[in-house]
Amino acid sequence: MGLALAVAGCSGSGNSTLPDRAAAATPDGGDAVPRSQQERTVAPQAELLGRNGLVLTITVAERDRSAGYLTVRGDLTNNGPETTAVPAALRGNEADVLRTGSSLAGATVVDFSARKRYYVLRDTDDRPLTTTGLSTLEPGESARVFMQFPAPPPSTTTVGFHLPLFDTANILISG
């Protein structure tokens, strides 16, 4: 199933109190400009602990009813004392995704009531619709990230979120 989606990217509209020099890819494949240092105005939905001081803070899970997708946004932060490589396992292990390089394509959301797992969407060239190009994060550094999934039915308001090597969490869907 190939989907061509016009979507809003991870632009400088996100706010964070942490330094940010890592550029993230936007859903259309372009590079986002690193965010400036501003106070976070959105309360996080979840903080998932990973390895070597990495923390994924999920700030929003927003459903686009007309386009039929769910966008999860947040910040990947190195809270450790040393430079940390972003693990390759975060991209999952599908052959088509492996050739696209580092990404967060291994993420999934689960609709518990429908007993259905959703994987990161792919564009028509099989590239994952998620942040790509993450390599290392310095201590205290943060990168704005996003992942897009098929949207669960409108009756589903909470999903489970999983990213390899990180804790799991339930997140609330808006929209």
XYZ file of N, CA, C and O in Angstrom:
700
model
N 0.857 -1.171 0.000
C 0.000 0.000 0.000
C 0.898 1.228 0.000
O 1.588 1.487 0.953
N 0.929 1.972 -1.080
C 1.734 3.187 -1.140
C 0.874 4.396 -0.869
O -0.169 4.577 -1.464
N 1.299 5.231 0.039
C 0.567 6.445 0.373
C 1.430 7.645 0.099
O 2.594 7.672 0.448
N 0.876 8.626 -0.543
C 1.564 9.897 -0.706
C 0.823 10.894 0.168
O -0.345 11.162 -0.039
N 1.483 11.429 1.162
C 0.835 12.301 2.124
C 1.473 13.677 2.112
O 2.690 13.804 2.055
N 0.663 14.690 2.213
C 1.162 16.039 2.439
C 0.992 16.292 3.923
O -0.118 16.282 4.425
N 2.103 16.494 4.625
C 2.031 16.590 6.071
C 2.842 17.753 6.593
O 3.751 18.232 5.943
N 2.515 18.162 7.814
C 3.283 19.200 8.488
C 4.522 18.570 9.083
O 4.461 17.519 9.684
N 5.653 19.202 8.927
C 6.917 18.655 9.412
C 7.277 19.128 10.786
O 6.536 19.832 11.439
N 8.426 18.698 11.219
C 8.976 19.094 12.510
C 9.765 20.363 12.287
O 10.968 20.336 12.083
N 9.104 21.460 12.287
C 9.790 22.716 12.057
C 10.196 23.340 13.371
O 10.068 22.741 14.407
N 10.641 24.549 13.324
C 11.084 25.241 14.517
C 9.964 25.603 15.460
O 10.173 26.322 16.411
N 8.751 25.136 15.225
C 7.645 25.476 16.108
C 7.696 24.726 17.425
O 7.035 25.088 18.372
N 8.488 23.635 17.491
C 8.623 22.909 18.750
C 9.475 23.688 19.723
O 10.342 24.449 19.339
N 9.217 23.513 20.996
C 9.952 24.262 22.009
C 10.657 23.305 22.937
O 10.154 22.259 23.259
N 11.841 23.696 23.429
C 12.594 22.857 24.350
C 13.537 23.732 25.148
O 13.997 24.761 24.676
N 13.824 23.313 26.355
C 14.790 24.037 27.164
C 16.185 23.472 26.988
O 17.125 23.950 27.579
N 16.324 22.442 26.156
C 17.608 21.782 25.963
C 18.263 22.245 24.673
O 17.600 22.600 23.716
N 19.619 22.216 24.602
C 20.285 22.578 23.360
C 19.895 21.612 22.256
O 19.574 20.470 22.512
N 19.969 22.073 21.012
C 19.569 21.238 19.902
C 20.407 21.571 18.686
O 20.262 22.627 18.123
N 21.298 20.667 18.267
C 22.047 20.896 17.039
C 21.765 19.821 16.013
O 22.136 19.933 14.870
N 21.067 18.730 16.424
C 20.796 17.633 15.503
C 19.623 18.013 14.614
O 18.575 18.379 15.086
N 19.812 17.925 13.311
C 18.735 18.198 12.371
C 17.923 16.938 12.179
O 18.453 15.846 12.144
N 16.624 17.095 12.058
C 15.736 15.963 11.827
C 15.115 16.126 10.453
O 14.867 17.235 10.010
N 14.849 15.010 9.805
C 14.201 15.062 8.498
C 12.718 15.327 8.690
O 12.111 14.866 9.640
N 12.145 16.065 7.759
C 10.718 16.322 7.784
C 10.026 15.211 7.021
O 10.660 14.452 6.297
N 8.691 15.077 7.150
C 7.993 13.999 6.464
C 8.203 14.000 4.952
O 8.123 12.977 4.325
N 8.476 15.156 4.347
C 8.671 15.189 2.903
C 10.114 14.891 2.513
O 10.476 14.974 1.347
N 10.964 14.534 3.479
C 12.337 14.144 3.179
C 13.340 15.272 3.317
O 14.538 15.050 3.251
N 12.877 16.517 3.524
C 13.795 17.638 3.672
C 14.369 17.693 5.069
O 13.922 17.004 5.972
N 15.379 18.512 5.248
C 15.973 18.652 6.568
C 15.333 19.803 7.311
O 15.071 20.854 6.748
N 15.069 19.594 8.569
C 14.540 20.643 9.428
C 15.706 21.428 10.006
O 16.778 20.897 10.234
N 15.500 22.693 10.232
C 16.519 23.531 10.852
C 16.487 23.285 12.348
O 15.408 23.189 12.935
N 17.640 23.142 12.996
C 17.630 22.917 14.452
C 16.861 24.019 15.167
O 16.908 25.182 14.784
N 16.157 23.632 16.213
C 15.350 24.585 16.971
C 16.208 25.498 17.818
O 17.265 25.135 18.274
N 15.700 26.669 18.078
C 16.368 27.568 19.006
C 15.998 27.143 20.421
O 15.063 26.386 20.642
N 16.723 27.658 21.383
C 16.450 27.304 22.779
C 15.314 28.176 23.298
O 15.435 29.373 23.390
N 14.177 27.525 23.562
C 13.009 28.197 24.093
C 12.412 27.301 25.155
O 12.676 26.111 25.189
N 11.558 27.861 26.013
C 10.918 27.043 27.040
C 9.849 26.169 26.412
O 9.125 26.591 25.525
N 9.745 24.951 26.888
C 8.715 24.030 26.417
C 7.365 24.537 26.906
O 7.188 24.850 28.057
N 6.391 24.595 25.988
C 5.065 25.062 26.349
C 4.065 23.917 26.400
O 2.943 24.113 26.810
N 4.451 22.734 25.950
C 3.569 21.581 25.949
C 4.044 20.610 27.024
O 5.203 20.233 27.058
N 3.122 20.213 27.907
C 3.469 19.234 28.938
C 3.687 17.884 28.268
O 2.908 17.479 27.410
N 4.750 17.184 28.614
C 5.004 15.892 27.979
C 3.940 14.863 28.350
O 3.427 14.857 29.471
N 3.615 13.999 27.397
C 2.685 12.896 27.657
C 3.401 11.735 28.319
O 2.819 11.031 29.134
N 4.653 11.523 27.911
C 5.409 10.384 28.444
C 6.895 10.630 28.267
O 7.311 11.317 27.334
N 7.676 10.071 29.180
C 9.135 10.061 29.049
C 9.581 8.611 29.086
O 9.355 7.912 30.080
N 10.176 8.163 28.003
C 10.602 6.781 27.874
C 12.111 6.721 28.015
O 12.832 7.419 27.293
N 12.581 5.905 28.935
C 14.020 5.784 29.163
C 14.610 4.746 28.226
O 14.063 3.659 28.057
N 15.748 5.100 27.624
C 16.479 4.196 26.746
C 17.836 3.897 27.341
O 18.072 4.097 28.534
N 18.754 3.461 26.518
C 20.105 3.123 26.961
C 21.030 4.329 26.909
O 20.813 5.264 26.142
N 22.082 4.277 27.708
C 23.158 5.283 27.702
C 22.666 6.707 27.891
O 23.187 7.636 27.287
N 21.634 6.878 28.717
C 21.148 8.224 29.025
C 20.156 8.791 28.036
O 19.711 9.931 28.193
N 19.789 8.043 26.999
C 18.819 8.564 26.034
C 17.411 8.527 26.628
O 17.019 7.566 27.288
N 16.659 9.597 26.391
C 15.281 9.719 26.849
C 14.442 10.228 25.683
O 14.813 11.204 25.023
N 13.325 9.562 25.413
C 12.371 10.033 24.419
C 11.196 10.635 25.168
O 10.507 9.943 25.924
N 10.985 11.931 24.988
C 9.863 12.630 25.600
C 8.806 12.835 24.525
O 9.046 13.536 23.543
N 7.659 12.212 24.704
C 6.566 12.364 23.743
C 5.711 13.539 24.183
O 5.227 13.578 25.321
N 5.555 14.509 23.281
C 4.798 15.713 23.613
C 3.401 15.713 23.015
O 2.492 16.320 23.578
N 3.213 15.057 21.868
C 1.894 15.065 21.234
C 1.720 13.824 20.365
O 2.669 13.333 19.763
N 0.491 13.337 20.330
C 0.057 12.293 19.404
C -1.222 12.828 18.777
O -2.261 12.900 19.434
N -1.129 13.245 17.525
C -2.233 13.963 16.896
C -2.764 13.201 15.686
O -2.005 12.844 14.791
N -4.075 12.995 15.686
C -4.741 12.295 14.587
C -5.176 13.308 13.535
O -5.754 14.336 13.858
N -4.907 13.005 12.277
C -5.442 13.776 11.156
C -6.531 12.903 10.542
O -6.235 11.965 9.795
N -7.762 13.208 10.888
C -8.886 12.359 10.464
C -9.048 12.323 8.951
O -9.323 11.274 8.384
N -8.873 13.462 8.287
C -9.101 13.486 6.844
C -8.028 12.715 6.073
O -8.318 12.079 5.075
N -6.787 12.752 6.540
C -5.699 12.050 5.847
C -5.526 10.622 6.352
O -4.905 9.795 5.687
N -6.036 10.320 7.542
C -5.983 8.968 8.060
C -4.665 8.561 8.691
O -4.320 7.390 8.689
N -3.928 9.525 9.244
C -2.680 9.160 9.912
C -2.595 9.769 11.300
O -3.335 10.679 11.654
N -1.683 9.217 12.089
C -1.407 9.647 13.455
C 0.054 10.086 13.507
O 0.939 9.326 13.123
N 0.306 11.309 13.953
C 1.673 11.805 14.086
C 2.030 11.890 15.565
O 1.306 12.503 16.347
N 3.127 11.261 15.930
C 3.659 11.324 17.292
C 4.906 12.190 17.229
O 5.803 11.949 16.414
N 4.950 13.230 18.081
C 6.098 14.151 18.104
C 6.705 14.179 19.493
O 6.017 13.958 20.492
N 7.991 14.514 19.538
C 8.653 14.634 20.822
C 10.100 15.034 20.672
O 10.507 15.570 19.634
N 10.875 14.774 21.718
C 12.299 15.108 21.748
C 13.091 13.883 22.174
O 12.719 13.208 23.144
N 14.166 13.606 21.462
C 15.115 12.572 21.849
C 16.295 13.302 22.471
O 16.925 14.131 21.813
N 16.570 13.025 23.738
C 17.557 13.781 24.500
C 18.608 12.855 25.089
O 18.293 11.754 25.528
N 19.853 13.329 25.102
C 20.930 12.611 25.776
C 21.081 13.213 27.170
O 21.653 14.287 27.333
N 20.587 12.520 28.182
C 20.728 12.965 29.568
C 21.957 12.368 30.235
O 22.159 12.548 31.435
N 22.755 11.651 29.474
C 23.950 11.030 30.018
C 25.138 11.985 30.032
O 25.084 13.077 29.462
N 26.248 11.565 30.655
C 27.422 12.421 30.792
C 28.362 12.391 29.585
O 29.301 13.172 29.514
N 28.100 11.493 28.613
C 29.001 11.346 27.463
C 28.222 11.410 26.160
O 27.014 11.176 26.127
N 28.937 11.696 25.066
C 28.337 11.637 23.744
C 27.797 10.231 23.525
O 28.464 9.245 23.834
N 26.572 10.137 23.010
C 25.921 8.848 22.827
C 25.501 8.672 21.379
O 24.893 9.566 20.785
N 25.819 7.509 20.822
C 25.357 7.159 19.478
C 23.893 6.751 19.554
O 23.483 6.034 20.473
N 23.115 7.219 18.596
C 21.715 6.815 18.520
C 21.717 5.381 17.977
O 22.230 5.130 16.891
N 21.168 4.420 18.732
C 21.264 3.009 18.355
C 20.606 2.688 17.012
O 19.510 3.168 16.713
N 21.264 1.849 16.231
C 20.726 1.420 14.941
C 19.433 0.638 15.113
O 18.574 0.634 14.224
N 19.237 -0.002 16.262
C 18.037 -0.810 16.499
C 16.751 0.018 16.446
O 15.666 -0.544 16.249
N 16.846 1.331 16.569
C 15.645 2.175 16.551
C 14.979 2.182 15.184
O 13.809 2.516 15.066
N 15.724 1.815 14.153
C 15.151 1.827 12.804
C 14.403 0.552 12.469
O 13.809 0.433 11.406
N 14.437 -0.430 13.341
C 13.778 -1.697 13.063
C 14.676 -2.576 12.214
O 15.851 -2.264 12.000
N 14.123 -3.665 11.687
C 14.952 -4.590 10.934
C 14.399 -4.958 9.568
O 14.833 -5.927 8.966
N 13.446 -4.208 9.046
C 12.932 -4.475 7.702
C 13.986 -4.105 6.671
O 14.608 -3.049 6.752
N 14.171 -4.957 5.684
C 15.209 -4.743 4.665
C 15.053 -3.401 3.954
O 16.029 -2.687 3.727
N 13.815 -3.032 3.596
C 13.599 -1.764 2.893
C 13.965 -0.567 3.748
O 14.455 0.441 3.256
N 13.735 -0.669 5.047
C 14.050 0.440 5.949
C 15.555 0.499 6.226
O 16.127 1.580 6.326
N 16.206 -0.632 6.329
C 17.640 -0.660 6.613
C 18.427 0.123 5.564
O 19.399 0.796 5.887
N 18.006 0.074 4.321
C 18.738 0.779 3.265
C 18.556 2.296 3.326
O 19.293 3.032 2.699
N 17.571 2.782 4.108
C 17.340 4.228 4.194
C 18.184 4.893 5.273
O 18.150 6.108 5.420
N 18.940 4.116 6.032
C 19.812 4.688 7.064
C 19.123 4.820 8.399
O 18.068 4.241 8.646
N 19.743 5.605 9.281
C 19.230 5.730 10.643
C 17.878 6.430 10.653
O 17.640 7.367 9.903
N 16.992 5.916 11.500
C 15.655 6.489 11.624
C 15.012 5.941 12.901
O 15.637 5.184 13.642
N 13.761 6.310 13.110
C 12.977 5.782 14.218
C 11.875 4.872 13.683
O 10.807 4.736 14.279
N 12.146 4.207 12.555
C 11.148 3.381 11.878
C 10.779 2.126 12.644
O 9.813 1.458 12.295
N 11.488 1.790 13.706
C 11.143 0.630 14.515
C 10.016 0.891 15.487
O 9.560 -0.032 16.177
N 9.532 2.117 15.551
C 8.451 2.473 16.476
C 7.137 1.830 16.047
O 6.872 1.665 14.849
N 6.306 1.489 17.027
C 4.959 0.979 16.770
C 3.990 1.580 17.779
O 4.393 2.009 18.860
N 2.724 1.625 17.392
C 1.656 1.950 18.328
C 0.671 0.798 18.317
O 0.492 0.123 17.295
N 0.047 0.553 19.465
C -0.882 -0.566 19.607
C -2.234 -0.044 20.066
O -2.319 0.671 21.064
N -3.262 -0.418 19.309
C -4.646 -0.158 19.699
C -5.096 -1.401 20.453
O -5.370 -2.442 19.856
N -5.121 -1.312 21.782
C -5.420 -2.479 22.609
C -6.845 -2.982 22.417
O -7.082 -4.186 22.395
N -7.808 -2.065 22.268
C -9.200 -2.510 22.137
C -9.431 -3.247 20.820
O -10.207 -4.201 20.772
N -8.775 -2.842 19.750
C -8.925 -3.511 18.450
C -7.899 -4.624 18.259
O -7.937 -5.325 17.247
N -6.966 -4.740 19.215
C -5.901 -5.744 19.128
C -5.137 -5.620 17.813
O -4.949 -6.582 17.084
N -4.699 -4.389 17.533
C -4.013 -4.114 16.272
C -2.760 -3.281 16.523
O -2.789 -2.322 17.281
N -1.659 -3.675 15.868
C -0.392 -2.948 15.961
C -0.191 -2.174 14.653
O -0.404 -2.702 13.572
N 0.240 -0.910 14.790
C 0.495 -0.065 13.627
C 1.985 0.248 13.546
O 2.598 0.618 14.545
N 2.528 0.122 12.344
C 3.942 0.401 12.093
C 4.088 1.763 11.417
O 3.137 2.282 10.821
N 5.281 2.341 11.477
C 5.555 3.631 10.847
C 5.211 3.545 9.362
O 5.578 2.577 8.680
N 4.490 4.547 8.865
C 4.134 4.612 7.450
C 5.379 4.748 6.571
O 6.418 5.229 7.032
N 5.254 4.362 5.317
C 6.320 4.514 4.315
C 5.792 5.386 3.182
O 4.600 5.357 2.874
N 6.690 6.128 2.543
C 6.276 6.883 1.366
C 6.322 5.964 0.143
O 6.584 4.763 0.272
N 6.069 6.504 -1.037
C 6.004 5.680 -2.239
C 7.364 5.104 -2.640
O 7.420 4.180 -3.452
N 8.452 5.621 -2.080
C 9.788 5.065 -2.319
C 10.232 4.166 -1.171
O 11.407 3.844 -1.051
N 9.311 3.785 -0.300
C 9.550 2.916 0.859
C 10.411 3.550 1.947
O 10.974 2.852 2.785
N 10.533 4.873 1.960
C 11.249 5.550 3.046
C 10.272 5.753 4.202
O 9.122 6.125 3.988
N 10.742 5.518 5.435
C 9.841 5.674 6.579
C 9.490 7.139 6.820
O 10.326 8.023 6.658
N 8.237 7.370 7.212
C 7.787 8.727 7.533
C 8.080 8.980 9.010
O 7.207 8.918 9.874
N 9.345 9.250 9.255
C 9.845 9.478 10.600
C 11.148 10.257 10.502
O 11.729 10.389 9.419
N 11.610 10.743 11.620
C 12.897 11.432 11.668
C 13.992 10.483 11.198
O 14.014 9.317 11.560
N 14.888 11.001 10.368
C 16.025 10.226 9.888
C 17.300 11.033 10.105
O 17.256 12.217 10.420
N 18.438 10.375 9.950
C 19.717 11.075 9.990
C 20.281 11.331 11.373
O 21.266 12.044 11.501
N 19.692 10.759 12.409
C 20.239 10.938 13.753
C 21.471 10.050 13.901
O 21.422 8.866 13.573
N 22.569 10.601 14.389
C 23.762 9.772 14.567
C 24.238 9.785 16.016
O 24.273 8.746 16.658
N 24.613 10.940 16.534
C 25.052 11.043 17.925
C 24.412 12.266 18.572
O 24.015 13.211 17.891
N 24.340 12.220 19.897
C 23.869 13.358 20.675
C 24.880 13.633 21.775
O 25.301 12.716 22.483
N 25.258 14.881 21.904
C 26.171 15.313 22.961
C 25.412 15.340 24.294
O 24.179 15.391 24.308
N 26.110 15.341 25.426
C 25.417 15.443 26.718
C 24.507 16.677 26.757
O 24.925 17.772 26.383
N 23.252 16.485 27.140
C 22.295 17.585 27.224
C 21.668 17.972 25.902
O 20.768 18.802 25.866
N 22.094 17.376 24.814
C 21.577 17.730 23.495
C 20.254 17.023 23.222
O 20.031 15.895 23.655
N 19.382 17.702 22.466
C 18.070 17.185 22.150
C 17.796 17.350 20.661
O 18.222 18.332 20.062
N 17.081 16.392 20.084
C 16.655 16.475 18.687
C 15.145 16.310 18.638
O 14.590 15.413 19.280
N 14.484 17.184 17.916
C 13.033 17.093 17.722
C 12.779 15.916 16.791
O 13.434 15.789 15.762
N 11.842 15.035 17.145
C 11.561 13.850 16.341
C 10.064 13.703 16.082
O 9.246 14.261 16.810
N 9.736 12.944 15.034
C 8.348 12.624 14.730
C 8.281 11.232 14.115
O 9.271 10.718 13.579
N 7.117 10.619 14.204
C 6.823 9.337 13.578
C 5.372 9.381 13.132
O 4.528 9.898 13.868
N 5.070 8.873 11.932
C 3.689 8.842 11.467
C 3.234 7.408 11.256
O 3.972 6.586 10.708
N 1.999 7.147 11.691
C 1.399 5.819 11.663
C 0.022 5.920 11.012
O -0.579 6.996 11.002
N -0.524 4.782 10.533
C -1.940 4.808 10.165
C -2.740 5.145 11.421
O -2.397 4.689 12.510
N -3.782 5.938 11.269
C -4.573 6.326 12.444
C -5.504 5.198 12.861
O -6.164 4.591 12.013
N -5.559 4.923 14.155
C -6.571 3.979 14.644
C -7.965 4.592 14.452
O -8.088 5.785 14.183
N -9.019 3.805 14.628
C -10.377 4.347 14.496
C -10.605 5.526 15.448
O -9.960 5.612 16.499
N -11.512 6.430 15.089
C -11.793 7.596 15.944
C -12.183 7.243 17.370
O -11.959 8.030 18.285
N -12.742 6.071 17.591
C -13.138 5.665 18.939
C -11.929 5.359 19.831
O -12.050 5.332 21.050
N -10.764 5.145 19.225
C -9.546 4.866 19.993
C -8.911 6.185 20.410
O -8.535 6.991 19.564
N -8.807 6.414 21.704
C -8.236 7.666 22.209
C -6.890 7.472 22.895
O -6.177 8.437 23.139
N -6.545 6.235 23.217
C -5.268 5.928 23.859
C -4.636 4.747 23.144
O -5.323 3.772 22.821
N -3.334 4.838 22.889
C -2.590 3.738 22.279
C -1.325 3.481 23.089
O -0.841 4.358 23.799
N -0.806 2.281 22.955
C 0.491 1.970 23.523
C 1.562 2.362 22.521
O 1.385 2.190 21.311
N 2.661 2.938 22.993
C 3.758 3.352 22.117
C 5.001 2.555 22.495
O 5.332 2.431 23.674
N 5.695 2.040 21.469
C 6.915 1.276 21.704
C 7.982 1.673 20.686
O 7.702 1.810 19.500
N 9.202 1.883 21.187
C 10.388 2.111 20.366
C 11.453 1.159 20.887
O 11.693 1.112 22.100
N 12.083 0.353 19.997
C 13.080 -0.612 20.474
C 14.101 0.036 21.412
O 14.529 1.169 21.192
N 14.479 -0.696 22.450
C 15.473 -0.300 23.453
C 14.975 0.756 24.435
O 15.747 1.248 25.256
N 13.707 1.151 24.352
C 13.129 2.151 25.254
C 11.988 1.519 26.044
O 11.420 0.504 25.641
N 11.626 2.169 27.166
C 10.428 1.784 27.895
C 9.232 1.931 26.965
O 9.325 2.544 25.904
N 8.094 1.407 27.371
C 6.852 1.607 26.619
C 5.947 2.509 27.432
O 6.130 2.693 28.630
N 4.948 3.096 26.755
C 4.039 4.005 27.446
C 2.709 4.040 26.721
O 2.629 3.779 25.510
N 1.666 4.397 27.456
C 0.372 4.681 26.852
C 0.305 6.178 26.603
O 0.691 6.974 27.464
N -0.173 6.552 25.410
C -0.261 7.974 25.055
C -1.669 8.298 24.588
O -2.360 7.459 24.011
N -2.085 9.518 24.848
C -3.415 10.007 24.502
C -3.379 10.634 23.113
O -2.502 11.448 22.826
N -4.360 10.289 22.280
C -4.450 10.838 20.927
C -5.349 12.073 20.954
O -6.453 12.040 21.496
N -4.886 13.144 20.348
C -5.719 14.341 20.183
C -6.173 14.409 18.727
O -5.560 13.824 17.847
N -7.239 15.148 18.491
C -7.721 15.329 17.126
C -8.731 14.341 16.679
O -9.004 13.327 17.161
